[in-house]
Amino acid sequence: MPYTPPDSVVVERIQRAFPTDELRERARATNLVERQRKFDVVALFYTLSLGFAAGSDRSIQAFLERYVEMADCEKLTYASFYDWFSPAFVALLREILDDAIENLDPGRNQLRGRLEAFRDVLIVDATFISLYQDASDVYTGLREDTAGAKLHLTESLATGLPTRFQTTDATTHERSQLPTGRWVAGALVLLDLGFYDFWLFDRIDKNGGWFVSRVKVNANFEIVEELRTWPGNSITLEGKSVQDVLDDLHRQEIDVRVELSFDRKRGSRTRATRTFRLVGVLNEEDGEYHLYLTNLPVDDYSAPDIAQLYRARWEIELLFKELKSRFGLDEINTTDAYIIEALIIMAAISLMMSRVIIDELQKLDAKQRESADDAEASSPRLPRHRCSTAVERHSHLIHLYLMLELGYGLPDLDALLLWASRDPNPHRPRLREEVESGEFG
């Protein structure tokens, strides 16, 4: 009799987020199932998406051993498993990720305080992924004869999840991967200097969105209006250039309207002119101003408010760190382009699955405290980082529960260990054998 584990709300939530029937139907549409008799797309999906347990590596061999362990098919060879990572399989993973980005709701966190006026806060950035040099034919690195990929990501501050996820080679500029359109309506977009583009600011504003961007150190806009007056004999800024007055200012804040000039359309010679708000907050330590461009109204957001809003950009750095340290984005030990892309996509799917589990744990904790008449039931006791660590440490067990739900039984332990211990290259001479009987050459 196969072992039946206790019911789990976490397992139920995962299956709702990534329905088994839908995964199988997607696989049939790609002809993967027909070509690979041993291919179980759901079992493989769980193996890849939950393959981030503490102590595990994200090599093909490690995934193969986890798959064989859970699916009890020790006759599967490395070559057969490797062949599953085909263009069709990568397209399937991409489709699953795109669907999750569009539809997955891990429990929206309500934006409060300075953020409650926005539909969402979207943080845009990119990060570099180092690859083996031999992958440079597909993923060109930043320097000659190097290989690297770049992950372009937009994070929703409301959900903590990506709303856009795109990979390119390392030389692709960030600005080229950020589309413009109605997706920004009602949202605040936080941009670093990689997206410093007056045309982009104009498009965000005209599509009903808000933005805050750092300003290049050599930016020299013409000031057309002061938005805050200062008592006494303060310097008049109207009609002057920013760089001409910065060194003479000692006020705590700068809040002015400046004029920008840019191409009306990409690549055209027709120029357009807009005015946007430039704010600055004096850094007491170095005596320099931190400058920001924005279209947020002065009546609702002061200069210190703008600087405080921009600090939220650190959230995407934490997300990149999580993808690399917890979900193996920095552990891509292959030169195969399809496997590289598959592992990058799976890191994102692993993140999505982890967030789904965390949300279910937080709901379960709140429900238990409410039923126990806990006086502090409204205060969160399951911070995300602790939940994430717990999910990582026990992902192997979550994987096992899911496989049992699929109808797989516990593997034959002796056969599994024997299979994993066998030498994949039995005919290769070993050092001891060479010492014992080989010729000295």
JSON list of C-alpha atoms in Angstrom, two decimals, residues 182-338:
[
{"chain": "A", "resi": 182, "resn": "ARG", "atom": "CA", "xyz": [-1.35, 51.70, -20.66]},
{"chain": "A", "resi": 183, "resn": "TRP", "atom": "CA", "xyz": [0.21, 49.18, -18.24]},
{"chain": "A", "resi": 184, "resn": "VAL", "atom": "CA", "xyz": [1.62, 52.14, -16.29]},
{"chain": "A", "resi": 185, "resn": "ALA", "atom": "CA", "xyz": [-1.74, 53.87, -15.80]},
{"chain": "A", "resi": 186, "resn": "GLY", "atom": "CA", "xyz": [-2.30, 54.72, -12.14]},
{"chain": "A", "resi": 187, "resn": "ALA", "atom": "CA", "xyz": [1.02, 53.17, -11.12]},
{"chain": "A", "resi": 188, "resn": "LEU", "atom": "CA", "xyz": [4.22, 54.73, -9.80]},
{"chain": "A", "resi": 189, "resn": "VAL", "atom": "CA", "xyz": [7.30, 53.57, -11.74]},
{"chain": "A", "resi": 190, "resn": "LEU", "atom": "CA", "xyz": [10.69, 53.79, -9.97]},
{"chain": "A", "resi": 191, "resn": "LEU", "atom": "CA", "xyz": [13.63, 53.98, -12.39]},
{"chain": "A", "resi": 192, "resn": "ASP", "atom": "CA", "xyz": [17.39, 53.92, -11.94]},
{"chain": "A", "resi": 193, "resn": "LEU", "atom": "CA", "xyz": [19.91, 55.55, -14.29]},
{"chain": "A", "resi": 194, "resn": "GLY", "atom": "CA", "xyz": [19.80, 52.58, -16.67]},
{"chain": "A", "resi": 195, "resn": "PHE", "atom": "CA", "xyz": [16.37, 53.86, -17.75]},
{"chain": "A", "resi": 196, "resn": "TYR", "atom": "CA", "xyz": [17.25, 57.57, -17.78]},
{"chain": "A", "resi": 197, "resn": "ASP", "atom": "CA", "xyz": [15.35, 58.61, -20.88]},
{"chain": "A", "resi": 198, "resn": "PHE", "atom": "CA", "xyz": [13.28, 61.80, -21.30]},
{"chain": "A", "resi": 199, "resn": "TRP", "atom": "CA", "xyz": [11.16, 60.15, -24.03]},
{"chain": "A", "resi": 200, "resn": "LEU", "atom": "CA", "xyz": [10.32, 57.34, -21.56]},
{"chain": "A", "resi": 201, "resn": "PHE", "atom": "CA", "xyz": [9.34, 59.85, -18.85]},
{"chain": "A", "resi": 202, "resn": "ASP", "atom": "CA", "xyz": [7.07, 61.57, -21.35]},
{"chain": "A", "resi": 203, "resn": "ARG", "atom": "CA", "xyz": [5.39, 58.28, -22.35]},
{"chain": "A", "resi": 204, "resn": "ILE", "atom": "CA", "xyz": [4.78, 57.28, -18.73]},
{"chain": "A", "resi": 205, "resn": "ASP", "atom": "CA", "xyz": [3.20, 60.66, -18.02]},
{"chain": "A", "resi": 206, "resn": "LYS", "atom": "CA", "xyz": [1.00, 60.60, -21.14]},
{"chain": "A", "resi": 207, "resn": "ASN", "atom": "CA", "xyz": [-0.21, 57.07, -20.33]},
{"chain": "A", "resi": 208, "resn": "GLY", "atom": "CA", "xyz": [-1.48, 58.17, -16.94]},
{"chain": "A", "resi": 209, "resn": "GLY", "atom": "CA", "xyz": [1.41, 56.89, -14.84]},
{"chain": "A", "resi": 210, "resn": "TRP", "atom": "CA", "xyz": [3.79, 58.45, -12.35]},
{"chain": "A", "resi": 211, "resn": "PHE", "atom": "CA", "xyz": [7.55, 58.15, -12.19]},
{"chain": "A", "resi": 212, "resn": "VAL", "atom": "CA", "xyz": [10.55, 58.92, -9.99]},
{"chain": "A", "resi": 213, "resn": "SER", "atom": "CA", "xyz": [14.04, 58.69, -11.48]},
{"chain": "A", "resi": 214, "resn": "ARG", "atom": "CA", "xyz": [17.51, 59.53, -10.25]},
{"chain": "A", "resi": 215, "resn": "VAL", "atom": "CA", "xyz": [19.25, 62.30, -12.21]},
{"chain": "A", "resi": 216, "resn": "LYS", "atom": "CA", "xyz": [22.64, 62.02, -13.88]},
{"chain": "A", "resi": 217, "resn": "VAL", "atom": "CA", "xyz": [25.35, 63.96, -12.06]},
{"chain": "A", "resi": 218, "resn": "ASN", "atom": "CA", "xyz": [26.10, 66.11, -15.10]},
{"chain": "A", "resi": 219, "resn": "ALA", "atom": "CA", "xyz": [22.46, 66.94, -15.91]},
{"chain": "A", "resi": 220, "resn": "ASN", "atom": "CA", "xyz": [22.12, 70.67, -16.59]},
{"chain": "A", "resi": 221, "resn": "PHE", "atom": "CA", "xyz": [18.45, 71.55, -17.03]},
{"chain": "A", "resi": 222, "resn": "GLU", "atom": "CA", "xyz": [17.10, 75.06, -17.29]},
{"chain": "A", "resi": 223, "resn": "ILE", "atom": "CA", "xyz": [14.96, 75.95, -14.28]},
{"chain": "A", "resi": 224, "resn": "VAL", "atom": "CA", "xyz": [11.67, 77.54, -15.38]},
{"chain": "A", "resi": 225, "resn": "GLU", "atom": "CA", "xyz": [9.86, 77.78, -12.04]},
{"chain": "A", "resi": 226, "resn": "GLU", "atom": "CA", "xyz": [10.55, 77.51, -8.31]},
{"chain": "A", "resi": 227, "resn": "LEU", "atom": "CA", "xyz": [7.95, 75.35, -6.55]},
{"chain": "A", "resi": 228, "resn": "ARG", "atom": "CA", "xyz": [8.99, 76.27, -3.03]},
{"chain": "A", "resi": 229, "resn": "THR", "atom": "CA", "xyz": [9.94, 79.66, -1.69]},
{"chain": "A", "resi": 230, "resn": "TRP", "atom": "CA", "xyz": [12.53, 80.26, 1.00]},
{"chain": "A", "resi": 231, "resn": "PRO", "atom": "CA", "xyz": [12.58, 83.14, 3.52]},
{"chain": "A", "resi": 232, "resn": "GLY", "atom": "CA", "xyz": [15.32, 85.76, 3.55]},
{"chain": "A", "resi": 233, "resn": "ASN", "atom": "CA", "xyz": [17.79, 86.55, 0.80]},
{"chain": "A", "resi": 234, "resn": "SER", "atom": "CA", "xyz": [17.69, 83.15, -0.88]},
{"chain": "A", "resi": 235, "resn": "ILE", "atom": "CA", "xyz": [19.13, 82.68, -4.37]},
{"chain": "A", "resi": 236, "resn": "THR", "atom": "CA", "xyz": [16.60, 83.02, -7.18]},
{"chain": "A", "resi": 237, "resn": "LEU", "atom": "CA", "xyz": [16.71, 79.92, -9.39]},
{"chain": "A", "resi": 238, "resn": "GLU", "atom": "CA", "xyz": [14.30, 80.72, -12.20]},
{"chain": "A", "resi": 239, "resn": "GLY", "atom": "CA", "xyz": [16.01, 81.14, -15.57]},
{"chain": "A", "resi": 240, "resn": "LYS", "atom": "CA", "xyz": [19.26, 79.52, -14.39]},
{"chain": "A", "resi": 241, "resn": "SER", "atom": "CA", "xyz": [20.86, 76.16, -15.15]},
{"chain": "A", "resi": 242, "resn": "VAL", "atom": "CA", "xyz": [20.98, 73.51, -12.45]},
{"chain": "A", "resi": 243, "resn": "GLN", "atom": "CA", "xyz": [24.77, 73.03, -12.54]},
{"chain": "A", "resi": 244, "resn": "ASP", "atom": "CA", "xyz": [25.31, 76.80, -12.26]},
{"chain": "A", "resi": 245, "resn": "VAL", "atom": "CA", "xyz": [23.56, 77.04, -8.88]},
{"chain": "A", "resi": 246, "resn": "LEU", "atom": "CA", "xyz": [24.14, 73.72, -7.14]},
{"chain": "A", "resi": 247, "resn": "ASP", "atom": "CA", "xyz": [27.47, 74.68, -5.56]},
{"chain": "A", "resi": 248, "resn": "ASP", "atom": "CA", "xyz": [26.02, 77.93, -4.17]},
{"chain": "A", "resi": 249, "resn": "LEU", "atom": "CA", "xyz": [22.98, 76.40, -2.49]},
{"chain": "A", "resi": 250, "resn": "HIS", "atom": "CA", "xyz": [22.82, 75.48, 1.19]},
{"chain": "A", "resi": 251, "resn": "ARG", "atom": "CA", "xyz": [19.09, 74.92, 1.61]},
{"chain": "A", "resi": 252, "resn": "GLN", "atom": "CA", "xyz": [17.92, 71.47, 2.73]},
{"chain": "A", "resi": 253, "resn": "GLU", "atom": "CA", "xyz": [15.70, 70.93, -0.31]},
{"chain": "A", "resi": 254, "resn": "ILE", "atom": "CA", "xyz": [15.44, 71.88, -3.97]},
{"chain": "A", "resi": 255, "resn": "ASP", "atom": "CA", "xyz": [11.99, 71.85, -5.58]},
{"chain": "A", "resi": 256, "resn": "VAL", "atom": "CA", "xyz": [11.77, 73.36, -9.07]},
{"chain": "A", "resi": 257, "resn": "ARG", "atom": "CA", "xyz": [10.30, 72.79, -12.50]},
{"chain": "A", "resi": 258, "resn": "VAL", "atom": "CA", "xyz": [12.79, 72.19, -15.31]},
{"chain": "A", "resi": 259, "resn": "GLU", "atom": "CA", "xyz": [12.61, 71.97, -19.08]},
{"chain": "A", "resi": 260, "resn": "LEU", "atom": "CA", "xyz": [13.59, 68.81, -20.98]},
{"chain": "A", "resi": 261, "resn": "SER", "atom": "CA", "xyz": [14.17, 68.42, -24.71]},
{"chain": "A", "resi": 262, "resn": "PHE", "atom": "CA", "xyz": [14.07, 65.05, -26.51]},
{"chain": "A", "resi": 263, "resn": "ASP", "atom": "CA", "xyz": [13.21, 63.32, -29.80]},
{"chain": "A", "resi": 264, "resn": "ARG", "atom": "CA", "xyz": [9.45, 63.28, -30.34]},
{"chain": "A", "resi": 265, "resn": "LYS", "atom": "CA", "xyz": [9.72, 59.75, -31.72]},
{"chain": "A", "resi": 266, "resn": "ARG", "atom": "CA", "xyz": [12.50, 57.19, -31.47]},
{"chain": "A", "resi": 267, "resn": "GLY", "atom": "CA", "xyz": [15.09, 57.98, -34.13]},
{"chain": "A", "resi": 268, "resn": "SER", "atom": "CA", "xyz": [13.34, 61.07, -35.45]},
{"chain": "A", "resi": 269, "resn": "ARG", "atom": "CA", "xyz": [14.88, 64.53, -35.75]},
{"chain": "A", "resi": 270, "resn": "THR", "atom": "CA", "xyz": [11.75, 66.29, -34.55]},
{"chain": "A", "resi": 271, "resn": "ARG", "atom": "CA", "xyz": [12.27, 67.62, -31.05]},
{"chain": "A", "resi": 272, "resn": "ALA", "atom": "CA", "xyz": [9.73, 67.87, -28.25]},
{"chain": "A", "resi": 273, "resn": "THR", "atom": "CA", "xyz": [9.92, 69.89, -25.02]},
{"chain": "A", "resi": 274, "resn": "ARG", "atom": "CA", "xyz": [8.35, 69.07, -21.66]},
{"chain": "A", "resi": 275, "resn": "THR", "atom": "CA", "xyz": [8.63, 70.42, -18.16]},
{"chain": "A", "resi": 276, "resn": "PHE", "atom": "CA", "xyz": [8.95, 68.09, -15.17]},
{"chain": "A", "resi": 277, "resn": "ARG", "atom": "CA", "xyz": [9.62, 68.50, -11.51]},
{"chain": "A", "resi": 278, "resn": "LEU", "atom": "CA", "xyz": [13.20, 68.30, -10.22]},
{"chain": "A", "resi": 279, "resn": "VAL", "atom": "CA", "xyz": [13.65, 67.78, -6.48]},
{"chain": "A", "resi": 280, "resn": "GLY", "atom": "CA", "xyz": [16.80, 67.49, -4.41]},
{"chain": "A", "resi": 281, "resn": "VAL", "atom": "CA", "xyz": [17.53, 66.57, -0.80]},
{"chain": "A", "resi": 282, "resn": "LEU", "atom": "CA", "xyz": [20.83, 67.58, 0.78]},
{"chain": "A", "resi": 283, "resn": "ASN", "atom": "CA", "xyz": [22.96, 64.72, 2.07]},
{"chain": "A", "resi": 284, "resn": "GLU", "atom": "CA", "xyz": [24.40, 65.97, 5.36]},
{"chain": "A", "resi": 285, "resn": "GLU", "atom": "CA", "xyz": [27.36, 63.59, 5.24]},
{"chain": "A", "resi": 286, "resn": "ASP", "atom": "CA", "xyz": [28.91, 64.71, 1.95]},
{"chain": "A", "resi": 287, "resn": "GLY", "atom": "CA", "xyz": [27.13, 68.03, 1.42]},
{"chain": "A", "resi": 288, "resn": "GLU", "atom": "CA", "xyz": [25.83, 66.86, -2.01]},
{"chain": "A", "resi": 289, "resn": "TYR", "atom": "CA", "xyz": [22.27, 66.89, -3.29]},
{"chain": "A", "resi": 290, "resn": "HIS", "atom": "CA", "xyz": [20.48, 63.69, -4.28]},
{"chain": "A", "resi": 291, "resn": "LEU", "atom": "CA", "xyz": [18.45, 64.80, -7.31]},
{"chain": "A", "resi": 292, "resn": "TYR", "atom": "CA", "xyz": [15.28, 63.19, -8.71]},
{"chain": "A", "resi": 293, "resn": "LEU", "atom": "CA", "xyz": [13.02, 63.84, -11.69]},
{"chain": "A", "resi": 294, "resn": "THR", "atom": "CA", "xyz": [9.31, 63.18, -11.21]},
{"chain": "A", "resi": 295, "resn": "ASN", "atom": "CA", "xyz": [5.82, 64.12, -12.37]},
{"chain": "A", "resi": 296, "resn": "LEU", "atom": "CA", "xyz": [4.31, 63.71, -8.88]},
{"chain": "A", "resi": 297, "resn": "PRO", "atom": "CA", "xyz": [2.37, 66.81, -7.73]},
{"chain": "A", "resi": 298, "resn": "VAL", "atom": "CA", "xyz": [4.07, 69.15, -5.28]},
{"chain": "A", "resi": 299, "resn": "ASP", "atom": "CA", "xyz": [0.88, 69.52, -3.22]},
{"chain": "A", "resi": 300, "resn": "ASP", "atom": "CA", "xyz": [0.81, 65.81, -2.40]},
{"chain": "A", "resi": 301, "resn": "TYR", "atom": "CA", "xyz": [4.49, 64.85, -2.21]},
{"chain": "A", "resi": 302, "resn": "SER", "atom": "CA", "xyz": [7.27, 67.00, -0.77]},
{"chain": "A", "resi": 303, "resn": "ALA", "atom": "CA", "xyz": [10.90, 66.67, -1.81]},
{"chain": "A", "resi": 304, "resn": "PRO", "atom": "CA", "xyz": [11.70, 64.39, 1.19]},
{"chain": "A", "resi": 305, "resn": "ASP", "atom": "CA", "xyz": [8.64, 62.30, 0.25]},
{"chain": "A", "resi": 306, "resn": "ILE", "atom": "CA", "xyz": [10.07, 61.79, -3.26]},
{"chain": "A", "resi": 307, "resn": "ALA", "atom": "CA", "xyz": [13.42, 60.70, -1.83]},
{"chain": "A", "resi": 308, "resn": "GLN", "atom": "CA", "xyz": [11.64, 58.32, 0.55]},
{"chain": "A", "resi": 309, "resn": "LEU", "atom": "CA", "xyz": [9.58, 56.83, -2.28]},
{"chain": "A", "resi": 310, "resn": "TYR", "atom": "CA", "xyz": [12.73, 56.19, -4.30]},
{"chain": "A", "resi": 311, "resn": "ARG", "atom": "CA", "xyz": [14.18, 54.15, -1.44]},
{"chain": "A", "resi": 312, "resn": "ALA", "atom": "CA", "xyz": [11.63, 51.46, -2.28]},
{"chain": "A", "resi": 313, "resn": "ARG", "atom": "CA", "xyz": [13.84, 50.58, -5.27]},
{"chain": "A", "resi": 314, "resn": "TRP", "atom": "CA", "xyz": [15.92, 48.55, -2.83]},
{"chain": "A", "resi": 315, "resn": "GLU", "atom": "CA", "xyz": [13.14, 45.94, -2.91]},
{"chain": "A", "resi": 316, "resn": "ILE", "atom": "CA", "xyz": [14.15, 44.82, -6.40]},
{"chain": "A", "resi": 317, "resn": "GLU", "atom": "CA", "xyz": [17.77, 44.42, -5.28]},
{"chain": "A", "resi": 318, "resn": "LEU", "atom": "CA", "xyz": [16.49, 42.09, -2.55]},
{"chain": "A", "resi": 319, "resn": "LEU", "atom": "CA", "xyz": [14.49, 40.20, -5.17]},
{"chain": "A", "resi": 320, "resn": "PHE", "atom": "CA", "xyz": [17.56, 39.76, -7.38]},
{"chain": "A", "resi": 321, "resn": "LYS", "atom": "CA", "xyz": [19.52, 38.58, -4.34]},
{"chain": "A", "resi": 322, "resn": "GLU", "atom": "CA", "xyz": [16.80, 36.05, -3.55]},
{"chain": "A", "resi": 323, "resn": "LEU", "atom": "CA", "xyz": [16.74, 34.77, -7.13]},
{"chain": "A", "resi": 324, "resn": "LYS", "atom": "CA", "xyz": [20.51, 34.31, -7.10]},
{"chain": "A", "resi": 325, "resn": "SER", "atom": "CA", "xyz": [21.15, 33.01, -3.58]},
{"chain": "A", "resi": 326, "resn": "ARG", "atom": "CA", "xyz": [17.97, 30.98, -3.02]},
{"chain": "A", "resi": 327, "resn": "PHE", "atom": "CA", "xyz": [16.74, 29.98, -6.45]},
{"chain": "A", "resi": 328, "resn": "GLY", "atom": "CA", "xyz": [20.06, 29.33, -8.17]},
{"chain": "A", "resi": 329, "resn": "LEU", "atom": "CA", "xyz": [20.21, 32.11, -10.73]},
{"chain": "A", "resi": 330, "resn": "ASP", "atom": "CA", "xyz": [23.97, 32.23, -10.18]},
{"chain": "A", "resi": 331, "resn": "GLU", "atom": "CA", "xyz": [24.33, 28.43, -10.52]},
{"chain": "A", "resi": 332, "resn": "ILE", "atom": "CA", "xyz": [24.02, 27.91, -14.26]},
{"chain": "A", "resi": 333, "resn": "ASN", "atom": "CA", "xyz": [26.76, 25.40, -14.97]},
{"chain": "A", "resi": 334, "resn": "THR", "atom": "CA", "xyz": [26.13, 24.68, -18.63]},
{"chain": "A", "resi": 335, "resn": "THR", "atom": "CA", "xyz": [26.84, 26.13, -22.07]},
{"chain": "A", "resi": 336, "resn": "ASP", "atom": "CA", "xyz": [23.66, 24.80, -23.71]},
{"chain": "A", "resi": 337, "resn": "ALA", "atom": "CA", "xyz": [21.51, 27.81, -24.68]},
{"chain": "A", "resi": 338, "resn": "TYR", "atom": "CA", "xyz": [18.21, 25.99, -24.10]}
]
